[in-house]
Amino acid sequence: MNGLVEILGLTKAYDEHHVAVSNISLTLPRGKIIGLLGPNGSGKTTLIKMLNGLLMPTAGSIRIGGKPVGVETKAHVSYLPDRTYLSGNKKVKQILDYFADFYKDFSRERAVGMLQSLGIEPDARMNTLSKGTKEKVQLILVMSRQADLYVLDEPIAGVDPAARDYILRTILNNYNPNSSVLISTHLIGDIEQVLDEVIFMRYGHLVLYTSVDNVREKHGKSVDAYFREVFAC
Amino acid sequence: MAWVFDDGRPIYAQLVEQLQLKIVSGVYPPGEKLPSVRELAAEAAVNPNTMQKAFAELEKSGLVITQGTNGRVVTQDGERIQDNRQALARQQGKAYFSGMERLGYARGRAMEFLQDMAGEVRE
């Protein structure tokens, strides 16, 4: 079977001096939880935006489920951006309506169930929720879709450890052998045991793509420790 | 997140050890049906593929048996469980002696030390 995501010679240059992603080729399989790791400015978010069709590559191509990124692939990619995009004065349940309207693969039942288990009121307005709760609501929305690929940009930054555990458990509970989850983060230690594979990026280049247990076996240290070594300043 | 992992070794290998321990210590008695991969992965907060790999390892060693669609059970073969217990005990022994060696205790002295300690612990 072909990979879920096929990236070939992908490059994004904002201008000739600012190459954010440089000639990356990569095939991601189905059924994996994959960490996208790299220091600030390594090109993670630029890559993610190209996967979602929010930025056009300067060169190279991306195929998801065999199709070039576009309207069709967007219906099968569930994306959690690194900043909020939900309108503050909307109620949680109104946002559920939006998602149900927008995405055929959205399960309101699943979302309502998860909101309930966290004690989040569907009648609450987004701007009355704490930062951590808002992030949980957004993750719940994104994970309530029946997508092929989930792309989570920094889902655990800026939330407390209990919320982080909840987020990781939500990702694990929604695991499905036909879809993959790509999680970008620089907080590796917290999510290492949840990941199958890791992608290391630096200065827009692909440094390494391997399994977590491979790193541990080969280098006798955690991915977190190895990352600090590779990217030591 | 009750399961704890150390840094330097593959997570699946640590899962194998912890599951072995649960079997030889009787947390999962012989013949008992084991929780599903998904359930155990959620409990340990690890990736389901990693848990799957650990189970494959336990099946290879014969400690765990797959019964078709019925899921997995602990072997009823007492001898096999006993062998495993002994293998784990050997690891403990090795770790003790190599730790003592680093502290400058030769084999004999490490043995004596252990005997003295056993007396203390009993009291």
Short mmCIF file of C-alpha atoms in Angstrom, two decimals:
data_model
loop_
_atom_site.label_atom_id
_atom_site.label_comp_id
_atom_site.label_asym_id
_atom_site.label_seq_id
_atom_site.Cartn_x
_atom_site.Cartn_y
_atom_site.Cartn_z
CA MET A 1 0.00 0.00 0.00
CA ASN A 2 1.16 3.51 -0.77
CA GLY A 3 1.85 5.98 1.99
CA LEU A 4 -0.86 8.23 3.32
CA VAL A 5 1.23 11.33 2.74
CA GLU A 6 3.80 11.52 -0.05
CA ILE A 7 6.04 14.54 -0.05
CA LEU A 8 8.47 14.97 -2.93
CA GLY A 9 11.19 17.60 -3.25
CA LEU A 10 9.10 20.04 -1.27
CA THR A 11 10.48 23.57 -1.05
CA LYS A 12 9.03 26.83 0.21
CA ALA A 13 11.02 30.02 -0.26
CA TYR A 14 9.47 33.27 0.96
CA ASP A 15 12.17 35.05 -1.02
CA GLU A 16 15.63 34.07 -2.17
CA HIS A 17 17.14 34.59 1.29
CA HIS A 18 14.33 32.99 3.28
CA VAL A 19 13.94 29.34 2.47
CA ALA A 20 11.62 27.94 5.15
CA VAL A 21 11.43 24.39 3.79
CA SER A 22 14.18 23.02 1.62
CA ASN A 23 13.82 20.03 -0.68
CA ILE A 24 12.07 17.63 1.68
CA SER A 25 11.03 14.16 0.52
CA LEU A 26 9.10 11.99 2.93
CA THR A 27 6.42 9.27 2.92
CA LEU A 28 4.19 8.91 5.98
CA PRO A 29 2.26 5.66 6.49
CA ARG A 30 -1.24 5.15 7.91
CA GLY A 31 -1.87 4.12 11.48
CA LYS A 32 0.97 6.06 13.07
CA ILE A 33 1.32 8.86 15.55
CA ILE A 34 4.23 10.95 14.34
CA GLY A 35 6.06 13.77 16.07
CA LEU A 36 7.29 16.72 14.00
CA LEU A 37 10.19 18.07 15.99
CA GLY A 38 12.56 20.93 15.51
CA PRO A 39 13.71 24.15 17.14
CA ASN A 40 11.87 27.41 16.57
CA GLY A 41 12.15 28.53 12.96
CA SER A 42 12.99 25.09 11.59
CA GLY A 43 10.07 25.11 9.16
CA LYS A 44 7.53 22.96 11.03
CA THR A 45 4.60 25.33 10.69
CA THR A 46 5.43 26.14 7.06
CA LEU A 47 5.39 22.41 6.26
CA ILE A 48 2.09 22.00 8.11
CA LYS A 49 0.52 24.91 6.26
CA MET A 50 1.51 23.34 2.94
CA LEU A 51 -0.04 20.03 4.04
CA ASN A 52 -3.25 21.96 4.59
CA GLY A 53 -3.11 23.92 1.38
CA LEU A 54 -2.76 27.22 3.22
CA LEU A 55 0.60 27.89 1.57
CA MET A 56 1.63 26.93 -1.94
CA PRO A 57 4.99 25.18 -2.36
CA THR A 58 7.67 26.97 -4.38
CA ALA A 59 8.70 23.59 -5.75
CA GLY A 60 7.87 19.94 -5.22
CA SER A 61 4.60 18.25 -4.42
CA ILE A 62 2.46 16.77 -1.67
CA ARG A 63 -0.06 14.01 -2.15
CA ILE A 64 -2.45 12.90 0.58
CA GLY A 65 -4.28 9.64 -0.01
CA GLY A 66 -2.93 9.74 -3.56
CA LYS A 67 -4.39 13.16 -4.37
CA PRO A 68 -2.62 16.50 -4.68
CA VAL A 69 -3.38 18.93 -1.85
CA GLY A 70 -6.58 20.82 -2.64
CA VAL A 71 -10.29 20.92 -1.94
CA GLU A 72 -10.54 17.14 -1.96
CA THR A 73 -7.72 16.51 0.50
CA LYS A 74 -8.95 19.24 2.85
CA ALA A 75 -12.06 17.15 3.43
CA HIS A 76 -9.83 14.40 4.83
CA VAL A 77 -7.30 16.42 6.80
CA SER A 78 -8.23 17.69 10.24
CA TYR A 79 -6.05 20.59 11.26
CA LEU A 80 -5.43 22.20 14.65
CA PRO A 81 -3.62 25.51 14.00
CA ASP A 82 -1.10 26.92 16.45
CA ARG A 83 -3.40 29.78 17.32
CA THR A 84 -7.09 30.13 17.92
CA TYR A 85 -9.39 30.97 15.05
CA LEU A 86 -12.72 30.54 16.81
CA SER A 87 -14.76 33.67 17.31
CA GLY A 88 -14.84 34.71 20.97
CA ASN A 89 -18.47 35.63 21.39
CA LYS A 90 -19.84 32.41 19.91
CA LYS A 91 -21.25 29.71 22.13
CA VAL A 92 -19.58 26.30 22.14
CA LYS A 93 -22.69 24.72 20.63
CA GLN A 94 -22.75 27.29 17.79
CA ILE A 95 -19.21 26.27 16.94
CA LEU A 96 -20.35 22.65 16.89
CA ASP A 97 -22.97 23.74 14.32
CA TYR A 98 -20.24 25.32 12.18
CA PHE A 99 -18.17 22.16 12.24
CA ALA A 100 -21.17 19.96 11.46
CA ASP A 101 -21.95 22.30 8.55
CA PHE A 102 -18.41 22.46 7.23
CA TYR A 103 -17.19 18.92 7.60
CA LYS A 104 -19.12 15.88 6.46
CA ASP A 105 -16.93 13.67 8.62
CA PHE A 106 -17.67 15.58 11.85
CA SER A 107 -19.32 13.54 14.60
CA ARG A 108 -21.30 15.88 16.84
CA GLU A 109 -22.05 12.96 19.12
CA ARG A 110 -18.38 12.32 19.73
CA ALA A 111 -17.69 16.01 20.36
CA VAL A 112 -20.61 16.37 22.76
CA GLY A 113 -19.47 13.26 24.62
CA MET A 114 -15.96 14.59 25.07
CA LEU A 115 -17.19 18.05 26.12
CA GLN A 116 -19.48 16.42 28.64
CA SER A 117 -16.69 14.32 30.13
CA LEU A 118 -14.77 17.55 30.74
CA GLY A 119 -17.77 19.37 32.15
CA ILE A 120 -17.71 22.05 29.44
CA GLU A 121 -21.11 23.69 28.98
CA PRO A 122 -22.34 23.82 25.38
CA ASP A 123 -23.98 27.16 26.25
CA ALA A 124 -20.71 28.74 27.42
CA ARG A 125 -19.28 31.49 25.24
CA MET A 126 -15.75 30.89 23.99
CA ASN A 127 -14.41 34.15 25.49
CA THR A 128 -15.53 33.10 28.97
CA LEU A 129 -13.36 29.96 28.88
CA SER A 130 -9.81 29.76 30.21
CA LYS A 131 -6.94 29.39 27.77
CA GLY A 132 -6.50 25.70 28.59
CA THR A 133 -10.23 24.99 28.22
CA LYS A 134 -10.32 26.81 24.88
CA GLU A 135 -7.46 24.65 23.65
CA LYS A 136 -9.30 21.54 24.79
CA VAL A 137 -12.45 22.61 22.94
CA GLN A 138 -10.45 23.11 19.75
CA LEU A 139 -8.74 19.76 20.07
CA ILE A 140 -12.09 18.06 20.69
CA LEU A 141 -13.47 19.64 17.51
CA VAL A 142 -10.49 18.55 15.47
CA MET A 143 -10.43 15.01 16.86
CA SER A 144 -14.19 14.58 16.38
CA ARG A 145 -13.72 14.42 12.65
CA GLN A 146 -13.26 11.06 10.98
CA ALA A 147 -10.23 12.23 9.01
CA ASP A 148 -7.36 10.37 7.32
CA LEU A 149 -4.78 12.75 8.65
CA TYR A 150 -4.84 14.84 11.82
CA VAL A 151 -2.34 17.68 11.87
CA LEU A 152 -1.86 19.21 15.29
CA ASP A 153 0.38 22.27 15.49
CA GLU A 154 1.70 22.62 19.05
CA PRO A 155 -1.36 21.11 20.76
CA ILE A 156 0.26 20.92 24.20
CA ALA A 157 2.03 24.26 24.41
CA GLY A 158 0.72 26.50 27.14
CA VAL A 159 -1.58 24.09 28.96
CA ASP A 160 -1.12 22.67 32.46
CA PRO A 161 0.10 19.08 32.97
CA ALA A 162 -3.39 17.74 33.71
CA ALA A 163 -4.73 19.27 30.51
CA ARG A 164 -1.73 17.88 28.64
CA ASP A 165 -2.53 14.38 29.92
CA TYR A 166 -6.11 14.82 28.80
CA ILE A 167 -5.02 15.93 25.34
CA LEU A 168 -2.64 12.99 24.96
CA ARG A 169 -5.28 10.55 26.14
CA THR A 170 -7.74 12.03 23.66
CA ILE A 171 -5.24 11.48 20.86
CA LEU A 172 -4.63 7.88 21.99
CA ASN A 173 -8.32 7.08 22.43
CA ASN A 174 -9.04 8.26 18.91
CA TYR A 175 -6.26 6.17 17.45
CA ASN A 176 -7.37 4.39 14.31
CA PRO A 177 -5.20 2.13 12.13
CA ASN A 178 -6.38 3.85 8.95
CA SER A 179 -5.41 7.35 9.88
CA SER A 180 -2.28 9.05 11.12
CA VAL A 181 -1.66 11.90 13.50
CA LEU A 182 1.13 14.43 12.93
CA ILE A 183 1.96 16.44 16.05
CA SER A 184 4.40 19.31 15.95
CA THR A 185 6.00 20.24 19.25
CA HIS A 186 9.17 21.20 20.99
CA LEU A 187 8.01 19.61 24.25
CA ILE A 188 9.22 16.15 23.29
CA GLY A 189 9.63 14.60 26.71
CA ASP A 190 5.93 14.97 27.41
CA ILE A 191 4.70 13.11 24.37
CA GLU A 192 7.54 10.76 23.53
CA GLN A 193 5.83 7.56 24.70
CA VAL A 194 2.76 8.37 22.64
CA LEU A 195 4.70 8.62 19.37
CA ASP A 196 5.58 5.87 16.90
CA GLU A 197 7.92 7.93 14.80
CA VAL A 198 9.69 11.25 14.84
CA ILE A 199 10.68 13.72 12.15
CA PHE A 200 13.54 16.07 13.02
CA MET A 201 13.78 19.33 11.09
CA ARG A 202 16.45 22.02 11.16
CA TYR A 203 16.80 25.15 9.03
CA GLY A 204 14.11 23.82 6.74
CA HIS A 205 15.91 20.53 6.13
CA LEU A 206 14.84 17.03 7.06
CA VAL A 207 17.47 15.81 9.53
CA LEU A 208 16.01 12.47 10.53
CA TYR A 209 12.87 10.35 10.15
CA THR A 210 12.84 7.24 12.32
CA SER A 211 10.95 5.40 15.06
CA VAL A 212 11.15 6.40 18.72
CA ASP A 213 12.33 2.96 19.79
CA ASN A 214 14.97 3.08 17.08
CA VAL A 215 16.49 6.22 18.59
CA ARG A 216 16.40 4.66 22.04
CA GLU A 217 17.93 1.41 20.83
CA LYS A 218 20.65 3.00 18.74
CA HIS A 219 21.64 5.86 20.98
CA GLY A 220 20.72 4.53 24.43
CA LYS A 221 18.84 7.69 25.29
CA SER A 222 15.40 9.17 25.03
CA VAL A 223 14.38 11.09 21.92
CA ASP A 224 14.21 14.15 24.18
CA ALA A 225 17.85 13.73 25.25
CA TYR A 226 18.94 12.90 21.71
CA PHE A 227 17.16 15.97 20.38
CA ARG A 228 19.03 18.18 22.86
CA GLU A 229 22.28 16.66 21.68
CA VAL A 230 21.59 17.05 17.95
CA PHE A 231 20.34 20.59 18.35
CA ALA A 232 22.75 21.71 21.06
CA CYS A 233 23.56 25.39 20.68
CA MET B 1 -0.30 7.54 33.85
CA ALA B 2 0.72 4.92 36.36
CA TRP B 3 3.30 3.19 34.20
CA VAL B 4 6.79 4.64 34.42
CA PHE B 5 9.47 4.30 31.76
CA ASP B 6 13.15 5.08 31.90
CA ASP B 7 14.89 7.07 29.27
CA GLY B 8 17.64 5.00 27.78
CA ARG B 9 15.78 1.94 26.49
CA PRO B 10 13.07 1.19 23.93
CA ILE B 11 9.59 1.61 25.35
CA TYR B 12 8.35 -1.72 23.96
CA ALA B 13 11.12 -3.60 25.79
CA GLN B 14 10.08 -1.94 29.04
CA LEU B 15 6.46 -2.86 28.39
CA VAL B 16 7.52 -6.49 27.89
CA GLU B 17 9.31 -6.47 31.26
CA GLN B 18 6.44 -4.88 33.09
CA LEU B 19 3.91 -7.29 31.60
CA GLN B 20 6.19 -10.26 32.40
CA LEU B 21 6.35 -9.03 35.97
CA LYS B 22 2.57 -8.82 36.17
CA ILE B 23 2.29 -12.38 34.90
CA VAL B 24 4.92 -14.04 37.10
CA SER B 25 3.70 -12.15 40.17
CA GLY B 26 0.13 -13.28 39.54
CA VAL B 27 -1.47 -9.91 38.82
CA TYR B 28 -2.50 -11.69 35.63
CA PRO B 29 -2.87 -15.33 36.77
CA PRO B 30 -2.41 -18.36 34.44
CA GLY B 31 -5.24 -18.73 31.94
CA GLU B 32 -6.57 -15.22 32.62
CA LYS B 33 -7.85 -13.16 29.69
CA LEU B 34 -5.74 -10.04 29.20
CA PRO B 35 -7.12 -6.57 28.50
CA SER B 36 -7.06 -5.55 24.83
CA VAL B 37 -4.09 -3.79 23.30
CA ARG B 38 -6.13 -0.62 23.08
CA GLU B 39 -7.16 -0.76 26.74
CA LEU B 40 -3.66 -1.46 27.98
CA ALA B 41 -2.16 1.21 25.72
CA ALA B 42 -4.60 3.74 27.14
CA GLU B 43 -3.83 2.63 30.69
CA ALA B 44 -0.09 2.91 30.16
CA ALA B 45 -0.50 6.07 28.05
CA VAL B 46 1.61 4.60 25.26
CA ASN B 47 1.13 4.23 21.56
CA PRO B 48 -1.06 1.22 20.66
CA ASN B 49 1.49 0.06 18.07
CA THR B 50 4.15 -0.07 20.78
CA MET B 51 1.87 -2.13 23.02
CA GLN B 52 1.14 -4.41 20.08
CA LYS B 53 4.86 -4.95 19.57
CA ALA B 54 5.28 -5.84 23.25
CA PHE B 55 2.47 -8.40 23.00
CA ALA B 56 4.04 -9.92 19.90
CA GLU B 57 7.21 -10.41 21.93
CA LEU B 58 5.32 -12.06 24.80
CA GLU B 59 3.59 -14.37 22.33
CA LYS B 60 6.91 -15.38 20.84
CA SER B 61 8.18 -16.35 24.28
CA GLY B 62 4.99 -18.36 24.87
CA LEU B 63 3.95 -16.45 27.98
CA VAL B 64 0.87 -15.11 26.25
CA ILE B 65 -1.36 -17.04 23.84
CA THR B 66 -3.69 -15.60 21.22
CA GLN B 67 -7.06 -17.33 21.00
CA GLY B 68 -8.35 -16.13 17.67
CA THR B 69 -11.03 -13.54 18.10
CA ASN B 70 -11.23 -14.31 21.78
CA GLY B 71 -8.27 -12.10 22.60
CA ARG B 72 -5.19 -13.05 24.51
CA VAL B 73 -4.76 -15.15 27.63
CA VAL B 74 -1.87 -15.88 29.97
CA THR B 75 -0.37 -19.33 29.38
CA GLN B 76 -1.44 -22.17 31.72
CA ASP B 77 2.01 -23.68 31.40
CA GLY B 78 3.36 -23.31 34.94
CA GLU B 79 6.84 -24.36 33.90
CA ARG B 80 7.07 -21.58 31.37
CA ILE B 81 5.99 -19.01 33.95
CA GLN B 82 8.53 -20.42 36.37
CA ASP B 83 11.27 -20.13 33.72
CA ASN B 84 10.35 -16.53 33.21
CA ARG B 85 10.39 -15.83 36.91
CA GLN B 86 13.88 -17.27 37.04
CA ALA B 87 15.06 -15.19 34.11
CA LEU B 88 13.80 -12.06 35.84
CA ALA B 89 15.47 -13.13 39.09
CA ARG B 90 18.77 -13.63 37.23
CA GLN B 91 18.52 -10.07 35.95
CA GLN B 92 18.05 -8.81 39.51
CA GLY B 93 21.06 -10.84 40.66
CA LYS B 94 23.23 -9.55 37.86
CA ALA B 95 22.20 -5.98 38.54
CA TYR B 96 23.09 -6.41 42.22
CA PHE B 97 26.57 -7.76 41.57
CA SER B 98 27.45 -5.27 38.88
CA GLY B 99 26.19 -2.43 41.08
CA MET B 100 28.31 -3.63 43.99
CA GLU B 101 31.32 -4.03 41.72
CA ARG B 102 31.07 -0.37 40.82
CA LEU B 103 31.15 0.38 44.54
CA GLY B 104 34.36 -1.63 44.86
CA TYR B 105 32.92 -4.87 46.31
CA ALA B 106 34.41 -8.09 44.98
CA ARG B 107 32.05 -11.08 44.48
CA GLY B 108 32.81 -12.64 47.87
CA ARG B 109 32.37 -9.44 49.79
CA ALA B 110 29.20 -8.64 47.92
CA MET B 111 27.87 -12.09 48.91
CA GLU B 112 28.71 -11.53 52.58
CA PHE B 113 27.14 -8.11 52.47
CA LEU B 114 23.96 -9.56 51.04
CA GLN B 115 23.81 -12.22 53.75
CA ASP B 116 24.26 -9.66 56.50
CA MET B 117 21.60 -7.49 54.95
CA ALA B 118 19.17 -10.38 54.72
CA GLY B 119 19.45 -10.76 58.50
CA GLU B 120 18.80 -7.07 59.03
CA VAL B 121 15.84 -6.99 56.74
CA ARG B 122 14.27 -9.97 58.48
CA GLU B 123 14.41 -8.15 61.80
#
